[in-house]
PDB file of C-alpha atoms in Angstrom:
ATOM      1  CA  MET A 127      20.255  16.766  16.431  1.00 93.00           C
ATOM      2  CA  SER A 128      22.475  17.980  13.589  1.00 90.00           C
ATOM      3  CA  GLU A 129      19.623  19.885  11.971  1.00 93.00           C
ATOM      4  CA  LEU A 130      18.564  21.322  15.341  1.00 95.00           C
ATOM      5  CA  ILE A 131      22.089  22.577  16.031  1.00 92.00           C
ATOM      6  CA  LYS A 132      22.190  24.209  12.581  1.00 93.00           C
ATOM      7  CA  ASN A 133      18.751  25.746  13.193  1.00 95.00           C
ATOM      8  CA  PRO A 134      18.764  27.113  16.769  1.00 94.00           C
ATOM      9  CA  LYS A 135      15.347  28.790  16.456  1.00 97.00           C
ATOM     10  CA  VAL A 136      13.811  25.426  15.577  1.00 98.00           C
ATOM     11  CA  MET A 137      15.557  23.809  18.554  1.00 97.00           C
ATOM     12  CA  GLU A 138      14.373  26.587  20.851  1.00 97.00           C
ATOM     13  CA  LYS A 139      10.775  26.170  19.656  1.00 98.00           C
ATOM     14  CA  ALA A 140      10.898  22.374  20.090  1.00 98.00           C
ATOM     15  CA  GLN A 141      12.489  22.692  23.547  1.00 98.00           C
ATOM     16  CA  GLY A 142       9.854  25.226  24.548  1.00 97.00           C
ATOM     17  CA  GLU A 143       7.060  22.883  23.517  1.00 98.00           C
ATOM     18  CA  VAL A 144       8.578  19.857  25.280  1.00 97.00           C
ATOM     19  CA  ARG A 145       9.276  21.767  28.503  1.00 96.00           C
ATOM     20  CA  ARG A 146       5.847  23.430  28.492  1.00 96.00           C
ATOM     21  CA  VAL A 147       3.956  20.141  28.041  1.00 96.00           C
ATOM     22  CA  VAL A 148       5.857  18.445  30.874  1.00 95.00           C
ATOM     23  CA  ARG A 149       5.617  21.462  33.220  1.00 92.00           C
ATOM     24  CA  GLU A 150       1.870  21.871  32.632  1.00 93.00           C
ATOM     25  CA  LYS A 151       1.386  18.314  33.867  1.00 90.00           C
ATOM     26  CA  GLY A 152       3.455  19.041  36.980  1.00 89.00           C
ATOM     27  CA  LYS A 153       5.896  16.299  36.044  1.00 86.00           C
ATOM     28  CA  HIS A 154       9.679  16.126  36.066  1.00 84.00           C
ATOM     29  CA  LYS A 155      10.289  13.806  33.134  1.00 88.00           C
ATOM     30  CA  VAL A 156       8.979  13.120  29.657  1.00 94.00           C
ATOM     31  CA  ASP A 157       7.057   9.923  29.066  1.00 93.00           C
ATOM     32  CA  GLU A 158       5.338   8.354  26.084  1.00 94.00           C
ATOM     33  CA  GLU A 159       1.895   9.822  26.724  1.00 94.00           C
ATOM     34  CA  ASP A 160       3.372  13.353  26.711  1.00 95.00           C
ATOM     35  CA  ILE A 161       4.638  12.878  23.155  1.00 96.00           C
ATOM     36  CA  GLN A 162       1.066  12.866  21.815  1.00 95.00           C
ATOM     37  CA  GLU A 163       0.767  16.545  22.814  1.00 96.00           C
ATOM     38  CA  MET A 164       4.067  17.554  21.200  1.00 97.00           C
ATOM     39  CA  GLU A 165       2.902  18.426  17.708  1.00 96.00           C
ATOM     40  CA  TYR A 166       5.955  20.505  16.812  1.00 98.00           C
ATOM     41  CA  LEU A 167       8.369  17.799  18.004  1.00 98.00           C
ATOM     42  CA  LYS A 168       6.596  15.365  15.660  1.00 97.00           C
ATOM     43  CA  CYS A 169       7.034  17.880  12.817  1.00 96.00           C
ATOM     44  CA  VAL A 170      10.763  18.126  13.608  1.00 98.00           C
ATOM     45  CA  VAL A 171      11.065  14.336  13.354  1.00 97.00           C
ATOM     46  CA  LYS A 172       9.118  14.254  10.058  1.00 95.00           C
ATOM     47  CA  GLU A 173      11.275  17.006   8.571  1.00 96.00           C
ATOM     48  CA  ALA A 174      14.459  15.240   9.682  1.00 95.00           C
ATOM     49  CA  LEU A 175      13.197  12.057   8.013  1.00 94.00           C
ATOM     50  CA  ARG A 176      12.338  14.008   4.859  1.00 94.00           C
ATOM     51  CA  LEU A 177      15.858  15.411   4.525  1.00 94.00           C
ATOM     52  CA  HIS A 178      17.631  12.345   5.908  1.00 91.00           C
ATOM     53  CA  PRO A 179      15.518   9.240   5.213  1.00 90.00           C
ATOM     54  CA  PRO A 180      16.723   6.036   6.902  1.00 88.00           C
ATOM     55  CA  SER A 181      17.651   4.671   3.473  1.00 86.00           C
ATOM     56  CA  PRO A 182      18.187   6.786   0.334  1.00 85.00           C
ATOM     57  CA  THR A 183      16.361   4.246  -1.824  1.00 85.00           C
ATOM     58  CA  LEU A 184      13.389   2.040  -1.069  1.00 85.00           C
ATOM     59  CA  LEU A 185      13.542  -1.729  -1.457  1.00 83.00           C
ATOM     60  CA  PRO A 186      13.771  -2.762  -5.117  1.00 85.00           C
ATOM     61  CA  ARG A 187      10.592  -3.814  -6.876  1.00 85.00           C
ATOM     62  CA  GLU A 188      10.116  -5.870 -10.023  1.00 89.00           C
ATOM     63  CA  THR A 189       7.594  -4.939 -12.685  1.00 90.00           C
ATOM     64  CA  SER A 190       5.009  -7.643 -13.318  1.00 93.00           C
ATOM     65  CA  GLN A 191       4.027  -6.376 -16.760  1.00 95.00           C
ATOM     66  CA  SER A 192       5.137  -4.003 -19.482  1.00 94.00           C
ATOM     67  CA  SER A 193       4.587  -0.345 -18.542  1.00 90.00           C
ATOM     68  CA  ASN A 194       5.107   3.142 -19.906  1.00 91.00           C
ATOM     69  CA  ILE A 195       6.061   5.817 -17.395  1.00 86.00           C
ATOM     70  CA  SER A 196       6.671   9.385 -18.549  1.00 88.00           C
ATOM     71  CA  GLY A 197       7.461   8.147 -22.053  1.00 93.00           C
ATOM     72  CA  TYR A 198       9.868   5.409 -20.902  1.00 91.00           C
ATOM     73  CA  HIS A 199       9.121   1.805 -21.811  1.00 95.00           C
ATOM     74  CA  ILE A 200       9.633  -0.515 -18.830  1.00 93.00           C
ATOM     75  CA  PRO A 201       9.635  -4.206 -19.813  1.00 95.00           C
ATOM     76  CA  PRO A 202       8.258  -6.880 -17.470  1.00 94.00           C
ATOM     77  CA  LYS A 203      10.601  -8.263 -14.778  1.00 95.00           C
ATOM     78  CA  THR A 204      12.611  -5.014 -14.668  1.00 94.00           C
ATOM     79  CA  LYS A 205      14.129  -4.162 -11.285  1.00 93.00           C
ATOM     80  CA  VAL A 206      12.918  -0.719 -10.230  1.00 89.00           C
ATOM     81  CA  MET A 207      14.326   1.334  -7.374  1.00 88.00           C
ATOM     82  CA  ILE A 208      12.623   4.390  -5.902  1.00 88.00           C
ATOM     83  CA  ASN A 209      14.970   7.163  -4.832  1.00 90.00           C
ATOM     84  CA  ALA A 210      13.255   8.507  -1.691  1.00 90.00           C
ATOM     85  CA  TRP A 211      16.142  10.907  -1.061  1.00 91.00           C
ATOM     86  CA  ALA A 212      15.576  12.610  -4.449  1.00 93.00           C
ATOM     87  CA  ILE A 213      11.784  12.700  -4.033  1.00 93.00           C
ATOM     88  CA  HIS A 214      12.136  14.308  -0.602  1.00 94.00           C
ATOM     89  CA  ARG A 215      14.389  17.045  -2.015  1.00 95.00           C
ATOM     90  CA  ASP A 216      12.516  17.693  -5.261  1.00 96.00           C
ATOM     91  CA  PRO A 217      11.763  21.442  -5.555  1.00 97.00           C
ATOM     92  CA  ASP A 218       8.723  20.642  -7.721  1.00 96.00           C
ATOM     93  CA  LEU A 219       7.209  18.805  -4.735  1.00 94.00           C
ATOM     94  CA  TRP A 220       8.569  20.785  -1.770  1.00 94.00           C
ATOM     95  CA  SER A 221       9.007  24.511  -1.299  1.00 95.00           C
ATOM     96  CA  ARG A 222      12.474  25.293   0.089  1.00 96.00           C
ATOM     97  CA  ALA A 223      13.293  21.630  -0.535  1.00 96.00           C
ATOM     98  CA  GLU A 224      16.890  21.782   0.725  1.00 96.00           C
ATOM     99  CA  GLU A 225      16.031  23.646   3.931  1.00 96.00           C
ATOM    100  CA  PHE A 226      15.070  22.244   7.343  1.00 96.00           C
ATOM    101  CA  VAL A 227      11.542  23.635   7.787  1.00 97.00           C
ATOM    102  CA  PRO A 228       9.498  21.551  10.280  1.00 97.00           C
ATOM    103  CA  ASP A 229       6.642  24.075  10.110  1.00 96.00           C
ATOM    104  CA  ARG A 230       5.708  22.695   6.667  1.00 94.00           C
ATOM    105  CA  PHE A 231       4.238  19.672   8.489  1.00 94.00           C
ATOM    106  CA  MET A 232       2.064  21.888  10.724  1.00 93.00           C
ATOM    107  CA  THR A 233      -0.135  22.788   7.744  1.00 88.00           C
ATOM    108  CA  GLU A 234       0.222  19.634   5.626  1.00 82.00           C
ATOM    109  CA  ASN A 235      -0.803  16.403   7.305  1.00 78.00           C
ATOM    110  CA  PHE A 236       1.518  13.635   6.128  1.00 78.00           C
ATOM    111  CA  ASP A 237       1.526  10.271   7.810  1.00 76.00           C
ATOM    112  CA  PHE A 238       4.084   7.501   7.543  1.00 75.00           C
ATOM    113  CA  ASN A 239       1.747   5.018   5.878  1.00 75.00           C
ATOM    114  CA  GLY A 240       2.963   5.675   2.342  1.00 72.00           C
ATOM    115  CA  GLN A 241      -0.345   7.206   1.220  1.00 75.00           C
ATOM    116  CA  ASP A 242       1.293  10.395  -0.049  1.00 79.00           C
ATOM    117  CA  LEU A 243       3.990   9.425  -2.516  1.00 85.00           C
ATOM    118  CA  LYS A 244       6.049  12.563  -1.992  1.00 90.00           C
ATOM    119  CA  PHE A 245       6.848  11.555   1.625  1.00 90.00           C
ATOM    120  CA  LEU A 246       8.178   7.990   1.815  1.00 89.00           C
ATOM    121  CA  PRO A 247      10.793   7.720   4.576  1.00 89.00           C
ATOM    122  CA  PHE A 248       9.690   4.153   5.377  1.00 89.00           C
ATOM    123  CA  GLY A 249       8.428   3.017   1.989  1.00 87.00           C
ATOM    124  CA  ALA A 250       4.886   2.281   0.855  1.00 84.00           C
ATOM    125  CA  GLY A 251       2.599  -0.572   0.010  1.00 81.00           C
ATOM    126  CA  ARG A 252       3.159  -4.163   1.067  1.00 79.00           C
ATOM    127  CA  ARG A 253       6.852  -3.568   1.701  1.00 79.00           C
ATOM    128  CA  ILE A 254       6.443  -0.617   4.055  1.00 85.00           C
ATOM    129  CA  CYS A 255       8.588  -0.887   7.181  1.00 86.00           C
ATOM    130  CA  PRO A 256       6.680  -2.855   9.841  1.00 89.00           C
ATOM    131  CA  GLY A 257       8.636  -1.189  12.661  1.00 90.00           C
ATOM    132  CA  ILE A 258       7.369   2.371  12.059  1.00 90.00           C
ATOM    133  CA  PRO A 259       5.386   2.737  15.323  1.00 91.00           C
ATOM    134  CA  PHE A 260       8.214   1.365  17.466  1.00 94.00           C
ATOM    135  CA  GLY A 261      10.938   3.333  15.664  1.00 92.00           C
ATOM    136  CA  LEU A 262       9.026   6.613  15.876  1.00 94.00           C
ATOM    137  CA  ALA A 263       8.223   6.087  19.558  1.00 95.00           C
ATOM    138  CA  VAL A 264      11.910   5.528  20.332  1.00 96.00           C
ATOM    139  CA  VAL A 265      13.102   8.535  18.310  1.00 96.00           C
ATOM    140  CA  GLU A 266      10.408  10.924  19.576  1.00 97.00           C
ATOM    141  CA  LEU A 267      10.802   9.950  23.237  1.00 97.00           C
ATOM    142  CA  ASN A 268      14.600  10.118  23.170  1.00 97.00           C
ATOM    143  CA  LEU A 269      14.640  13.434  21.319  1.00 98.00           C
ATOM    144  CA  ALA A 270      12.055  14.882  23.711  1.00 98.00           C
ATOM    145  CA  ASN A 271      14.187  13.864  26.702  1.00 96.00           C
ATOM    146  CA  LEU A 272      17.358  15.294  25.163  1.00 96.00           C
ATOM    147  CA  LEU A 273      15.569  18.590  24.536  1.00 97.00           C
ATOM    148  CA  TYR A 274      13.864  18.622  27.943  1.00 97.00           C
ATOM    149  CA  TRP A 275      16.912  18.008  30.113  1.00 95.00           C
ATOM    150  CA  PHE A 276      19.652  19.782  28.169  1.00 96.00           C
ATOM    151  CA  ASP A 277      20.571  22.780  26.107  1.00 95.00           C
ATOM    152  CA  TRP A 278      23.098  21.902  23.408  1.00 94.00           C
ATOM    153  CA  GLU A 279      26.092  23.557  21.788  1.00 92.00           C
ATOM    154  CA  LEU A 280      29.046  22.653  19.627  1.00 89.00           C
ATOM    155  CA  PRO A 281      32.337  22.023  21.461  1.00 89.00           C
ATOM    156  CA  GLY A 282      34.825  24.856  21.842  1.00 87.00           C
ATOM    157  CA  GLY A 283      32.315  27.469  20.738  1.00 79.00           C
ATOM    158  CA  ALA A 284      32.469  26.186  17.146  1.00 81.00           C
ATOM    159  CA  ASP A 285      30.231  27.967  14.655  1.00 79.00           C
ATOM    160  CA  LYS A 286      27.108  26.112  13.478  1.00 79.00           C
ATOM    161  CA  GLU A 287      27.813  27.284   9.928  1.00 78.00           C
ATOM    162  CA  GLY A 288      30.957  25.144   9.913  1.00 77.00           C
ATOM    163  CA  LEU A 289      29.079  21.969  10.880  1.00 78.00           C
ATOM    164  CA  ASP A 290      29.777  19.341   8.224  1.00 76.00           C
ATOM    165  CA  MET A 291      26.444  17.785   7.236  1.00 78.00           C
ATOM    166  CA  SER A 292      27.995  15.232   4.848  1.00 76.00           C
ATOM    167  CA  GLU A 293      26.381  11.825   4.820  1.00 76.00           C
ATOM    168  CA  ALA A 294      28.144   8.504   4.401  1.00 73.00           C
ATOM    169  CA  LEU A 295      27.212   6.477   1.347  1.00 72.00           C
ATOM    170  CA  GLY A 296      25.583   3.165   2.054  1.00 68.00           C
ATOM    171  CA  ILE A 297      22.372   1.239   2.331  1.00 66.00           C
ATOM    172  CA  GLU A 298      21.303   3.442   5.245  1.00 70.00           C
ATOM    173  CA  HIS A 299      21.869   7.129   5.840  1.00 69.00           C
ATOM    174  CA  SER A 300      24.249   8.218   8.551  1.00 76.00           C
ATOM    175  CA  ARG A 301      26.537  11.143   9.150  1.00 74.00           C
ATOM    176  CA  LYS A 302      29.934  10.900   7.488  1.00 79.00           C
ATOM    177  CA  PHE A 303      31.521  12.345  10.640  1.00 80.00           C
ATOM    178  CA  PRO A 304      30.103  11.796  14.150  1.00 83.00           C
ATOM    179  CA  LEU A 305      28.217  14.705  15.676  1.00 84.00           C
ATOM    180  CA  GLN A 306      29.901  15.979  18.820  1.00 84.00           C
ATOM    181  CA  LEU A 307      27.862  18.203  21.121  1.00 89.00           C
ATOM    182  CA  VAL A 308      28.204  19.606  24.618  1.00 91.00           C
ATOM    183  CA  PRO A 309      25.150  19.012  26.841  1.00 94.00           C
ATOM    184  CA  ILE A 310      24.382  21.836  29.257  1.00 93.00           C
ATOM    185  CA  PRO A 311      22.004  20.751  32.052  1.00 93.00           C
ATOM    186  CA  HIS A 312      18.837  22.816  31.907  1.00 89.00           C
ATOM    187  CA  PHE A 313      17.500  22.017  35.367  1.00 77.00           C
ATOM    188  CA  ASN A 314      19.244  22.198  38.737  1.00 60.00           C
ATOM    189  CA  GLN A 315      17.992  18.779  39.821  1.00 50.00           C
ATOM    190  CA  ILE A 316      20.313  16.903  37.431  1.00 46.00           C
TER     191      ILE A 316
END
């Protein structure tokens, strides 16, 4: 939601998609089957996970044999950590790496299975997160409902440019300061 508040055009586009899909079905609420038709919403979630992965580093690995990587000698039994946060913000891998641009996922098809090593929000290989399908379903459905039922603004007419996007340091990523928003009902039937 923080990135959507900072990028109102992105929020407007995502809300438009969510509301259109539900309206076209003649329904009054978002359910799981609707999410499959919300391509842009899925791109918003992917982009949020690119900029703000659940954990800045993946689980540590241990080398099984001696290796040379980019001129560095790595002896066997060395603990290796992969910095997903840095990979996801690397300008050599991503155009406009520091910007929230969900449209990048409309043209490039990245999945969460760890096949493309520049997009690793849930890890890769044997230690990939087993809860990916459940976690994504929860996030996508909740975000779709928040966007369907409400318009959002900062309290007291605060300016989006002043929104502090600092993240707390820790094993998982979270905002340093809680996000406070004002929900404005979009439909009269609320």
